[in-house]
């Protein structure tokens, strides 16, 4: 019975959406604000990657909210999992090959993540992707070497400081130049060089640290045993 | 072929959305439902990205000389989806932690068998 | 006192190895020699090396010299030839209508000591014809062989591992 | 250029074989092996596509892809051998 | 240069197809891993390097990606194979020898 | 190119359905991982490399790992 | 004209966020100060919001963030309606934070304070923003912190209800996102005012579908009738201070977002008749279910559903006076429900049980708490001279002004529900005062930090009940801002 009703509901949704889709032809549709960003984005923000200039420039307030959401997830996970029973069982150790391989790859992964979030304004990537790569590097170590854990204090500090840098940079914008929150007050530099686009690379580096340590603490809390 | 070109991404996105919703509405196992949630989110993201596509377009990155702005795909949906993916991850992690707690307290993941609270 | 100075020297050496390695990877990643990229690459490499140097020491990186680099090249060529052979081998087995396979699990021995040498040996075995590493314990490797030619340890070792160990032993001496 | 697109189609056909193994594979290990192969194949596909689109910057994606599929598979393997 | 690159890419693509076909055709997990590690690694390596030759500016990055695949793929295959050995996935009936028990009695890591 | 896209979409939908019907949760998670992996390729084909990167790193690796950890701490089979 | 200087309203969001990010570091340095951080943050917000009132009454404040001209970057629109809600949120946040100084003893207190702060910051973001995707993001902040807070105590009921809430809430937010996508695909913009300028009528189906998705998504958070099965569980199993905020703020914020979308973007007049019925059904269902409860927190939660139904009814009248009634009812509901939950929290804390029957004789043991509780119940039923009477009276007046038979019937139904409400609340009051307690232990009043916020809430209820005209001007301008689409457009787009 329940299946039947859900199927009917789904069919209604499909019909509605198909009807609406006819208004939005595929591949012909460049929206008004999209056009504006593509045409003016590189001059106004100095970033070669327009997606970055939208994420950290025009719509940076969204990004602030998004970082908050991630922060909340880490905190909420900790609050929920604090009182779980800890299980105790013997763990099969990782084989030597996996262990050595992961330890060999770990610096590489970190270097690569640094590349991703430093070059966020020039090539695809940025704080979130870089942070995710950092977290997966640490995940690799957790998986391959059971018992190794990250320094929690350092992790918390990098998490908080990353967020604070974002907000403080935003607040500086209130007092210089055009006087609005998250204004890009630093010089724009030359397009397609590393030191360009004003505050965007700085924010992305802060975000990389913050996202990396948040995802890291999420994984760490979920894997916590003993 | 024309039909396929115009609608294949929409078919994929709606397919994912529907499968995700179906899992969420019909299944009772909590982890299964969370898998459904992740599929649903992937579908929504694919849908939003599809909205910004432009025929013969290219990515909105001015990394080389001969790129013009009128052949670039819309950057805004990409920015939105970037946000949505991270939010989805946050919800997923929270849901899974709740699932772990649920299993600790009730020794089951089947939501039908849990009747602590009633109307 | 002397001991600590030796240790210092080796740690400095390790630092340099890791730093150069990171820098090379960075250069390949950016594919550019712009001064800004170089500066940032140096900074990032130094930071990563500073934090991870102590973790890297147990891997037993060899102390390099010219002869070893030469052997590394030879090793790479041997490996490449073996990989090409391996592919035609697998292609033959897959495409043959009767699938001529005689799989089995055998044990071989190795004389290598360092972890990273064992890793390279195991990876090479995995990439070469008909064999891959299932497990490793001290000096014994458990090998899955798609067409078993020999069942005792010594012969298997000769057939599977010896051709790599010859060079690896020289590199990691 | 056409021949490259043919290459891409061949690669996707290859992925399809592994995908069938992912669907029918009797044990979880079979599926994991199939996913491993799919990801390696996809890395090649992404590089090929980057060449077809003539964008250098797209190469980063395939690097991330190669790395992260590895992480997921290691997690899976460690679960199967009861390691985490 | 263009033709060389094209041929190398073509060889790579062919082997990718073969490797994936092997995954489908071979009888048990271990034999599948044989196909999966060799053909796909080789195929991916050649495809990527072939692209690098076609566009010389891309060469170093392509080489990096290829090297990365070359390092990680054997490790992950090894991890999966070891896991399936530990949980006791059986060898197929064509197998002639199994020394796992003997290996289990070995000591050390 | 359209053939590539169609095959990919079909594979993605098929693995989503597999994730729906599998009783073994690990298999379902593997299937969901494949959905994410193929979705990343589709994002790439739609010229959204940023999103493809995020989907590959977050959707395929971290989510799979987090799911596996959660299954490890609960129960593998659906009842 | 001389430019008036004011504090930038973006600080209303940025400062609490920064404070929340500082808390984890503060844990290592000076742990005792953590619980005062939310108090300070919301005091700041309250003061800033109040200083903005005279400016906002003249014209809306448009705050640019990180961009250039209006439709291309995100902006905050601080109008009377948004400011009114933001004042309510920071007031409730401030008082509940004071209450929580003593009340929160279990679990990880640091994390509680962070989650609490971010919950209300998300709410402020939702009411102030002028961009639909930004609304979605802050909505997620609000939702995720409430999921975590409902499961915060870690008992069986809390975990179960948190899971239900999470699953339904995430379906809702996915639907909201699909709706936003459809809107963006058709109109190519995300700014609310720009959208409103392009959308003339909501008649075509291609517009109705995204509207349906967005309303369903927001309706789950606002707990409108078919979508409210999560609410009683979630609100009754959270800690009492959180229940107060969830009941008093979270669902109202969801409702406000929904009304903002309906009135400003879509201008969907024809949809209002449908909502009218939904509101009355929600009201009926909520009050009837509340009548049969023995658990006091569940009873209060169901009563919240009923009140939400009443507010939806008031908004759906879609006249200026109806909207004023809706806003006034929002204020009164926030004050009443917060007061009731706060008083109940300490009553449960002392007796150790949520059953109504175990509250016998508490009127003598905890005279002040019981007195505040009584004030709250009288106000929520709608007895003069409390604020509940004024707001309900306003709604009735607005409905009667329509002069249609339908409205008269609906009003009769609402009066019936008021009687039901009265019946179950008087049952509690009877239990409190006129039944003898079993044990004869001495007086055990609530902690002083709990009594102060309760006292302030009670005082506000009384003052606003006697002199509703003090805020009437503000409420009227809020209502006209929400109703008058053109003036909103003009203020944003210039």
Short mmCIF file of C-alpha atoms in Angstrom, two decimals, chain E residues 24-75:
data_model
loop_
_atom_site.label_atom_id
_atom_site.label_comp_id
_atom_site.label_asym_id
_atom_site.label_seq_id
_atom_site.Cartn_x
_atom_site.Cartn_y
_atom_site.Cartn_z
CA UNK E 24 34.18 -10.04 -16.70
CA UNK E 25 35.45 -13.34 -18.04
CA UNK E 26 37.93 -14.84 -15.61
CA UNK E 27 36.58 -17.25 -13.01
CA UNK E 28 37.49 -16.05 -9.50
CA UNK E 29 38.51 -12.93 -7.61
CA UNK E 30 42.23 -13.58 -7.73
CA UNK E 31 42.35 -14.23 -11.43
CA UNK E 32 40.29 -11.13 -12.00
CA UNK E 33 42.76 -9.13 -10.04
CA UNK E 34 45.46 -10.50 -12.34
CA UNK E 35 43.67 -8.98 -15.29
CA UNK E 36 42.68 -5.86 -13.40
CA UNK E 37 46.15 -4.93 -12.27
CA UNK E 38 48.11 -5.67 -15.37
CA UNK E 39 46.01 -4.69 -18.30
CA UNK E 40 44.35 -1.67 -16.78
CA UNK E 41 47.52 -0.27 -15.28
CA UNK E 42 49.36 -0.76 -18.50
CA UNK E 43 46.48 0.51 -20.58
CA UNK E 44 45.96 3.60 -18.45
CA UNK E 45 49.71 4.25 -18.44
CA UNK E 46 49.95 4.08 -22.19
CA UNK E 47 46.83 6.09 -22.83
CA UNK E 48 47.94 8.87 -20.55
CA UNK E 49 51.51 8.95 -21.78
CA UNK E 50 50.27 8.83 -25.36
CA UNK E 51 48.23 11.94 -24.70
CA UNK E 52 51.31 13.49 -23.17
CA UNK E 53 53.22 12.81 -26.38
CA UNK E 54 50.45 14.21 -28.54
CA UNK E 55 50.60 17.50 -26.64
CA UNK E 56 54.19 18.04 -25.48
CA UNK E 57 53.23 20.80 -23.03
CA UNK E 58 51.21 18.32 -21.05
CA UNK E 59 53.92 15.70 -20.88
CA UNK E 60 55.17 16.14 -17.33
CA UNK E 61 51.77 16.30 -15.76
CA UNK E 62 50.59 13.29 -17.72
CA UNK E 63 53.68 11.42 -16.61
CA UNK E 64 52.88 12.35 -13.01
CA UNK E 65 49.34 11.03 -13.33
CA UNK E 66 50.58 7.86 -14.99
CA UNK E 67 53.19 7.33 -12.28
CA UNK E 68 50.54 7.86 -9.67
CA UNK E 69 48.32 5.22 -11.22
CA UNK E 70 51.32 2.92 -11.46
CA UNK E 71 51.98 3.24 -7.74
CA UNK E 72 48.47 3.18 -6.35
CA UNK E 73 46.79 0.53 -8.44
CA UNK E 74 48.98 -2.41 -7.33
CA UNK E 75 48.63 -1.31 -3.71
#
